[in-house]
């Protein structure tokens, strides 16, 4: 069986969400595909290599298998991964691989898992591997769509193209979350104040996403990036990309944990297209309605 699940971007509110504030997160039209076939031992094949159960090289897939066997005992599986989502860049590739593997395992071995169960297992896998996680990524990857987190309120979003520029630098979520926590320990009132403002930005963005009011969204993105910068999760590379996009009339911010990863930009489509000529690593994404799904297997 072949299944797929989408990646995601934080539109607004990353880091603030760690402190109970709201964030807007959407699934994107880049997917991870997992093909699972019955086999007597475990074989995992991806762009990272071919292994058996391997908690170093394929941690998310290996833990996904281990967690799946708590529901259905299996002695082997052939798992092949093809992903359109860049790895470790804050676009949710780990969750997409976990959710797509669980969905394909469920279908191949007829375990009868609901999407909510797949989400719950994927959340556990994220914790198994990372030790700490908010569960946002597996939620978006399982259900698709655009959501207000932590309320889990669906948010309407127009047909907006987001420019994505990968800095090519790994974004380590745990390190960035820790960095903000340290700043907050020293200056709690100030950092809490910033988080409150980010929460207001997130809420202000909701009606504008539906109306596709690019001017207002741009202004809100600009303020959000300035505040992410203030809490120390932006970098020189990110700042340079953001400044250059700003000079082209494109509002931009980091997406996800920061420290590397990706920058997203919003603006008129001809400006965005111009930016793809300037930045080699630039590409477009849009919001994706569909979450985890079964794919037709090509005839062999
Ligand atoms: O870079 P990502 O996709 O892991 O996003 C991290 C977002 C944070 O708000 C910094 C942490 C979290 O778990 O919500």
Short mmCIF file of C-alpha atoms and ligand atoms in Angstrom, two decimals:
data_model
loop_
_atom_site.label_atom_id
_atom_site.label_comp_id
_atom_site.label_asym_id
_atom_site.label_seq_id
_atom_site.Cartn_x
_atom_site.Cartn_y
_atom_site.Cartn_z
CA UNK A 1 0.00 0.00 0.00
CA UNK A 2 1.12 3.51 -0.71
CA UNK A 3 0.17 6.45 1.49
CA UNK A 4 1.18 10.07 1.68
CA UNK A 5 1.09 12.95 4.15
CA UNK A 6 1.83 16.67 3.73
CA UNK A 7 4.48 18.92 5.22
CA UNK A 8 3.60 22.20 6.91
CA UNK A 9 4.61 25.79 7.48
CA UNK A 10 4.07 28.05 10.48
CA UNK A 11 2.45 31.20 9.04
CA UNK A 12 2.45 33.03 12.39
CA UNK A 13 3.05 32.29 16.06
CA UNK A 14 5.98 29.84 16.28
CA UNK A 15 7.68 29.94 19.70
CA UNK A 16 4.72 31.84 21.19
CA UNK A 17 2.75 28.58 20.88
CA UNK A 18 5.26 26.95 23.27
CA UNK A 19 3.95 29.37 25.94
CA UNK A 20 0.28 28.63 25.30
CA UNK A 21 -0.23 31.42 22.76
CA UNK A 22 -1.88 30.87 19.39
CA UNK A 23 -0.22 30.01 16.10
CA UNK A 24 -1.42 29.62 12.52
CA UNK A 25 -0.08 26.54 10.80
CA UNK A 26 -0.98 25.17 7.40
CA UNK A 27 -0.30 21.93 5.60
CA UNK A 28 1.51 22.53 2.31
CA UNK A 29 1.33 20.92 -1.11
CA UNK A 30 4.58 19.01 -0.64
CA UNK A 31 4.11 15.42 0.44
CA UNK A 32 6.01 12.44 1.71
CA UNK A 33 5.06 9.12 0.07
CA UNK A 34 5.49 5.79 1.87
CA UNK A 35 5.04 2.46 0.13
CA UNK A 36 4.67 -0.54 2.42
CA UNK A 37 4.74 -4.16 1.28
CA UNK A 38 4.64 -7.35 3.32
CA UNK A 39 8.03 -8.92 3.97
CA UNK A 40 9.54 -11.34 6.50
CA UNK A 41 12.05 -8.84 7.91
CA UNK A 42 12.30 -5.06 7.98
CA UNK A 43 13.78 -3.10 5.08
CA UNK A 44 13.63 0.70 5.01
CA UNK A 45 14.71 2.56 1.90
CA UNK A 46 14.90 6.36 1.64
CA UNK A 47 17.22 9.10 0.36
CA UNK A 48 19.19 8.48 3.58
CA UNK A 49 20.02 4.91 2.55
CA UNK A 50 18.75 1.34 2.92
CA UNK A 51 18.59 -0.12 6.42
CA UNK A 52 16.69 -2.53 8.62
CA UNK A 53 15.06 -1.13 11.77
CA UNK A 54 17.62 1.58 12.48
CA UNK A 55 17.00 4.12 15.25
CA UNK A 56 20.02 6.19 14.18
CA UNK A 57 19.55 6.49 10.45
CA UNK A 58 15.77 6.13 10.22
CA UNK A 59 14.58 7.09 13.71
CA UNK A 60 11.06 8.26 12.85
CA UNK A 61 10.28 5.27 10.65
CA UNK A 62 11.79 2.77 13.09
CA UNK A 63 9.84 4.18 16.04
CA UNK A 64 6.70 4.36 13.88
CA UNK A 65 7.06 0.62 13.20
CA UNK A 66 7.70 -0.10 16.89
CA UNK A 67 4.64 1.91 17.97
CA UNK A 68 2.52 0.32 15.21
CA UNK A 69 3.35 -3.17 16.52
CA UNK A 70 1.64 -2.19 19.80
CA UNK A 71 -1.58 -2.30 17.74
CA UNK A 72 -0.78 -5.06 15.27
CA UNK A 73 2.03 -7.58 15.60
CA UNK A 74 4.17 -7.69 12.44
CA UNK A 75 7.50 -9.40 11.88
CA UNK A 76 8.62 -7.45 8.85
CA UNK A 77 7.76 -4.86 6.22
CA UNK A 78 9.31 -3.36 3.14
CA UNK A 79 9.11 0.42 3.42
CA UNK A 80 10.05 2.82 0.64
CA UNK A 81 10.07 6.56 1.13
CA UNK A 82 9.97 9.24 -1.53
CA UNK A 83 9.66 12.74 -0.16
CA UNK A 84 9.17 16.14 -1.75
CA UNK A 85 9.84 17.85 1.59
CA UNK A 86 13.38 19.07 2.37
CA UNK A 87 14.76 17.44 5.53
CA UNK A 88 15.40 19.36 8.80
CA UNK A 89 14.27 22.68 7.38
CA UNK A 90 11.18 23.28 9.53
CA UNK A 91 8.75 22.08 6.86
CA UNK A 92 7.53 19.06 8.80
CA UNK A 93 9.36 16.32 6.92
CA UNK A 94 9.75 14.15 10.03
CA UNK A 95 6.05 14.16 10.81
CA UNK A 96 5.08 13.63 7.20
CA UNK A 97 7.30 10.55 7.00
CA UNK A 98 5.95 9.23 10.31
CA UNK A 99 2.30 9.77 9.42
CA UNK A 100 2.62 8.41 5.86
CA UNK A 101 4.39 5.27 7.12
CA UNK A 102 1.73 4.70 9.79
CA UNK A 103 -1.06 5.23 7.24
CA UNK A 104 0.53 2.79 4.78
CA UNK A 105 1.26 0.20 7.52
CA UNK A 106 -2.33 0.48 8.69
CA UNK A 107 -3.68 -0.11 5.18
CA UNK A 108 -1.24 -2.92 4.27
CA UNK A 109 -1.78 -4.84 7.52
CA UNK A 110 -5.47 -3.90 7.92
CA UNK A 111 -5.04 -2.61 11.46
CA UNK A 112 -8.16 -0.44 11.23
CA UNK A 113 -6.61 2.66 12.80
CA UNK A 114 -8.59 5.90 12.72
CA UNK A 115 -6.86 9.15 11.73
CA UNK A 116 -7.04 10.25 15.36
CA UNK A 117 -5.19 7.07 16.37
CA UNK A 118 -2.60 7.65 13.63
CA UNK A 119 -2.13 11.19 14.94
CA UNK A 120 -1.78 9.96 18.54
CA UNK A 121 0.81 7.34 17.53
CA UNK A 122 2.73 9.88 15.41
CA UNK A 123 2.78 12.25 18.38
CA UNK A 124 4.30 9.48 20.52
CA UNK A 125 6.89 8.78 17.82
CA UNK A 126 7.84 12.47 17.80
CA UNK A 127 8.32 12.27 21.57
CA UNK A 128 10.27 8.98 21.27
CA UNK A 129 12.73 10.64 18.91
CA UNK A 130 12.85 14.24 20.15
CA UNK A 131 12.02 13.90 23.83
CA UNK A 132 9.96 17.11 23.65
CA UNK A 133 7.35 18.12 21.08
CA UNK A 134 4.13 20.10 20.85
CA UNK A 135 2.38 17.61 18.54
CA UNK A 136 1.57 20.35 16.03
CA UNK A 137 3.40 18.77 13.09
CA UNK A 138 1.83 15.30 13.32
CA UNK A 139 -1.59 16.93 13.74
CA UNK A 140 -1.26 19.04 10.58
CA UNK A 141 0.29 16.15 8.66
CA UNK A 142 -2.57 13.82 9.60
CA UNK A 143 -5.46 16.20 9.01
CA UNK A 144 -4.16 18.68 6.39
CA UNK A 145 -5.65 22.19 6.15
CA UNK A 146 -4.90 25.43 7.96
CA UNK A 147 -5.42 25.55 11.73
CA UNK A 148 -5.32 27.80 14.72
CA UNK A 149 -3.18 26.00 17.30
CA UNK A 150 -3.60 24.99 20.15
CA UNK A 151 -7.38 25.44 19.78
CA UNK A 152 -7.45 23.16 16.73
CA UNK A 153 -9.81 25.56 15.02
CA UNK A 154 -9.88 25.26 11.22
CA UNK A 155 -8.98 28.54 9.51
CA UNK A 156 -10.12 29.53 6.02
CA UNK A 157 -7.30 30.47 3.71
CA UNK A 158 -7.47 31.75 0.14
CA UNK A 159 -5.38 30.53 -2.76
CA UNK A 160 -2.22 32.29 -1.55
CA UNK A 161 1.21 31.36 -2.87
CA UNK A 162 3.97 31.40 -0.29
CA UNK A 163 7.52 31.74 -1.42
CA UNK A 164 9.87 29.43 0.49
CA UNK A 165 13.61 29.93 0.62
CA UNK A 166 15.67 27.24 2.29
CA UNK A 167 18.72 28.68 4.08
CA UNK A 168 20.34 25.25 3.72
CA UNK A 169 21.20 25.45 7.42
CA UNK A 170 19.69 22.84 9.72
CA UNK A 171 17.06 24.12 12.11
CA UNK A 172 17.29 22.35 15.48
CA UNK A 173 13.95 22.92 17.17
CA UNK A 174 15.03 21.83 20.66
CA UNK A 175 18.02 24.19 20.71
CA UNK A 176 15.94 27.16 19.61
CA UNK A 177 13.16 26.46 22.12
CA UNK A 178 15.82 26.23 24.85
CA UNK A 179 17.39 29.52 23.75
CA UNK A 180 14.07 31.33 24.08
CA UNK A 181 13.41 29.68 27.45
CA UNK A 182 16.78 30.97 28.70
CA UNK A 183 15.99 34.51 27.58
CA UNK A 184 12.62 34.25 29.27
CA UNK A 185 14.21 33.06 32.51
CA UNK A 186 16.19 36.27 32.60
CA UNK A 187 13.55 38.68 31.28
CA UNK A 188 10.23 36.96 31.81
CA UNK A 189 7.98 40.01 31.64
CA UNK A 190 9.59 41.26 28.45
CA UNK A 191 9.52 37.90 26.68
CA UNK A 192 5.95 37.24 27.82
CA UNK A 193 5.02 40.67 26.46
CA UNK A 194 6.53 39.75 23.09
CA UNK A 195 4.65 36.44 23.09
CA UNK A 196 1.40 38.28 23.82
CA UNK A 197 1.97 40.57 20.84
CA UNK A 198 2.77 37.57 18.60
CA UNK A 199 -0.53 36.06 19.74
CA UNK A 200 -2.34 39.24 18.67
CA UNK A 201 -0.59 39.16 15.28
CA UNK A 202 -1.74 35.58 14.76
CA UNK A 203 -5.33 36.44 15.57
CA UNK A 204 -5.24 39.58 13.39
CA UNK A 205 -4.04 37.48 10.44
CA UNK A 206 -7.05 35.14 10.41
CA UNK A 207 -9.62 37.31 8.52
CA UNK A 208 -6.90 38.55 6.16
CA UNK A 209 -5.92 35.03 5.12
CA UNK A 210 -9.50 34.31 4.12
CA UNK A 211 -9.83 37.63 2.22
CA UNK A 212 -6.35 37.18 0.73
CA UNK A 213 -5.49 40.70 1.84
CA UNK A 214 -1.80 40.51 0.96
CA UNK A 215 -1.08 44.05 2.17
CA UNK A 216 -2.29 43.35 5.71
CA UNK A 217 -0.74 39.87 5.81
CA UNK A 218 2.57 41.41 4.71
CA UNK A 219 2.51 44.01 7.47
CA UNK A 220 1.74 41.35 10.08
CA UNK A 221 4.53 39.13 8.76
CA UNK A 222 6.96 42.02 8.99
CA UNK A 223 6.10 42.62 12.66
CA UNK A 224 6.20 38.89 13.48
CA UNK A 225 9.69 38.55 11.98
CA UNK A 226 10.90 41.58 13.96
CA UNK A 227 9.69 39.94 17.16
CA UNK A 228 11.24 36.56 16.28
CA UNK A 229 14.43 38.50 15.77
CA UNK A 230 13.97 40.13 19.16
CA UNK A 231 13.80 36.75 20.91
CA UNK A 232 16.99 35.62 19.19
CA UNK A 233 15.82 32.89 16.81
CA UNK A 234 16.66 34.65 13.57
CA UNK A 235 20.18 34.51 12.12
CA UNK A 236 22.35 36.64 9.87
CA UNK A 237 21.49 34.44 6.87
CA UNK A 238 17.77 34.67 7.60
CA UNK A 239 18.01 38.44 8.17
CA UNK A 240 19.82 38.92 4.87
CA UNK A 241 17.25 36.90 2.94
CA UNK A 242 14.39 38.75 4.67
CA UNK A 243 16.00 42.16 3.98
CA UNK A 244 16.53 41.35 0.33
CA UNK A 245 12.97 40.11 -0.08
CA UNK A 246 11.68 43.23 1.71
CA UNK A 247 13.61 45.38 -0.74
CA UNK A 248 11.81 43.55 -3.57
CA UNK A 249 8.43 44.35 -2.00
CA UNK A 250 7.98 40.92 -0.43
CA UNK A 251 7.16 40.52 3.26
CA UNK A 252 9.08 37.64 4.80
CA UNK A 253 9.69 35.82 8.04
CA UNK A 254 11.37 32.67 9.24
CA UNK A 255 9.03 29.71 9.61
CA UNK A 256 9.30 27.17 12.41
CA UNK A 257 12.02 27.13 15.01
CA UNK A 258 14.56 29.36 13.25
CA UNK A 259 18.34 29.22 13.66
CA UNK A 260 18.30 28.04 10.03
CA UNK A 261 15.54 26.28 8.14
CA UNK A 262 13.29 28.23 5.80
CA UNK A 263 12.06 31.75 5.20
CA UNK A 264 8.56 32.32 3.82
CA UNK A 265 7.51 35.32 1.78
CA UNK A 266 4.22 36.85 0.71
CA UNK A 267 3.62 39.38 -2.04
CA UNK A 268 2.37 39.96 -5.56
CA UNK A 269 3.00 36.94 -7.76
CA UNK A 270 5.28 38.76 -10.26
CA UNK A 271 7.50 39.89 -7.36
CA UNK A 272 7.61 36.37 -5.97
CA UNK A 273 8.53 35.01 -9.39
CA UNK A 274 11.35 37.53 -9.62
CA UNK A 275 12.62 36.31 -6.26
CA UNK A 276 12.78 32.72 -7.54
CA UNK A 277 15.27 33.96 -10.15
CA UNK A 278 17.35 35.64 -7.44
CA UNK A 279 17.34 32.74 -4.95
CA UNK A 280 18.30 29.32 -6.29
CA UNK A 281 16.68 27.48 -3.37
CA UNK A 282 13.34 29.31 -3.71
CA UNK A 283 10.10 27.51 -4.46
CA UNK A 284 6.36 28.07 -4.08
CA UNK A 285 3.95 26.31 -1.77
CA UNK A 286 0.29 26.76 -1.00
CA UNK A 287 -2.06 25.56 1.65
CA UNK A 288 -3.07 21.91 1.25
CA UNK A 289 -6.51 20.76 2.32
CA UNK A 290 -5.87 17.03 2.35
CA UNK A 291 -4.00 15.30 5.14
CA UNK A 292 -2.83 11.71 5.19
CA UNK A 293 -4.29 9.65 2.36
CA UNK A 294 -3.94 6.37 0.53
CA UNK A 295 -2.41 6.67 -2.94
CA UNK A 296 -3.08 4.49 -5.95
CA UNK A 297 -0.19 2.05 -6.47
CA UNK A 298 1.24 2.29 -9.98
CA UNK A 299 0.88 -0.96 -11.91
CA UNK A 300 4.14 -2.90 -12.00
O1 LIG B 1 10.75 24.13 13.06
P1 LIG B 1 9.61 23.34 13.55
O2 LIG B 1 8.70 22.95 12.45
O3 LIG B 1 10.03 22.21 14.42
O4 LIG B 1 8.69 24.31 14.44
C1 LIG B 1 8.97 24.61 15.75
C2 LIG B 1 7.93 25.52 16.28
C3 LIG B 1 8.13 25.91 17.73
O5 LIG B 1 7.03 26.76 18.06
C4 LIG B 1 9.42 26.68 17.91
C5 LIG B 1 8.16 24.70 18.65
C6 LIG B 1 6.85 23.93 18.72
O6 LIG B 1 6.94 22.74 19.09
O7 LIG B 1 5.79 24.48 18.49
#
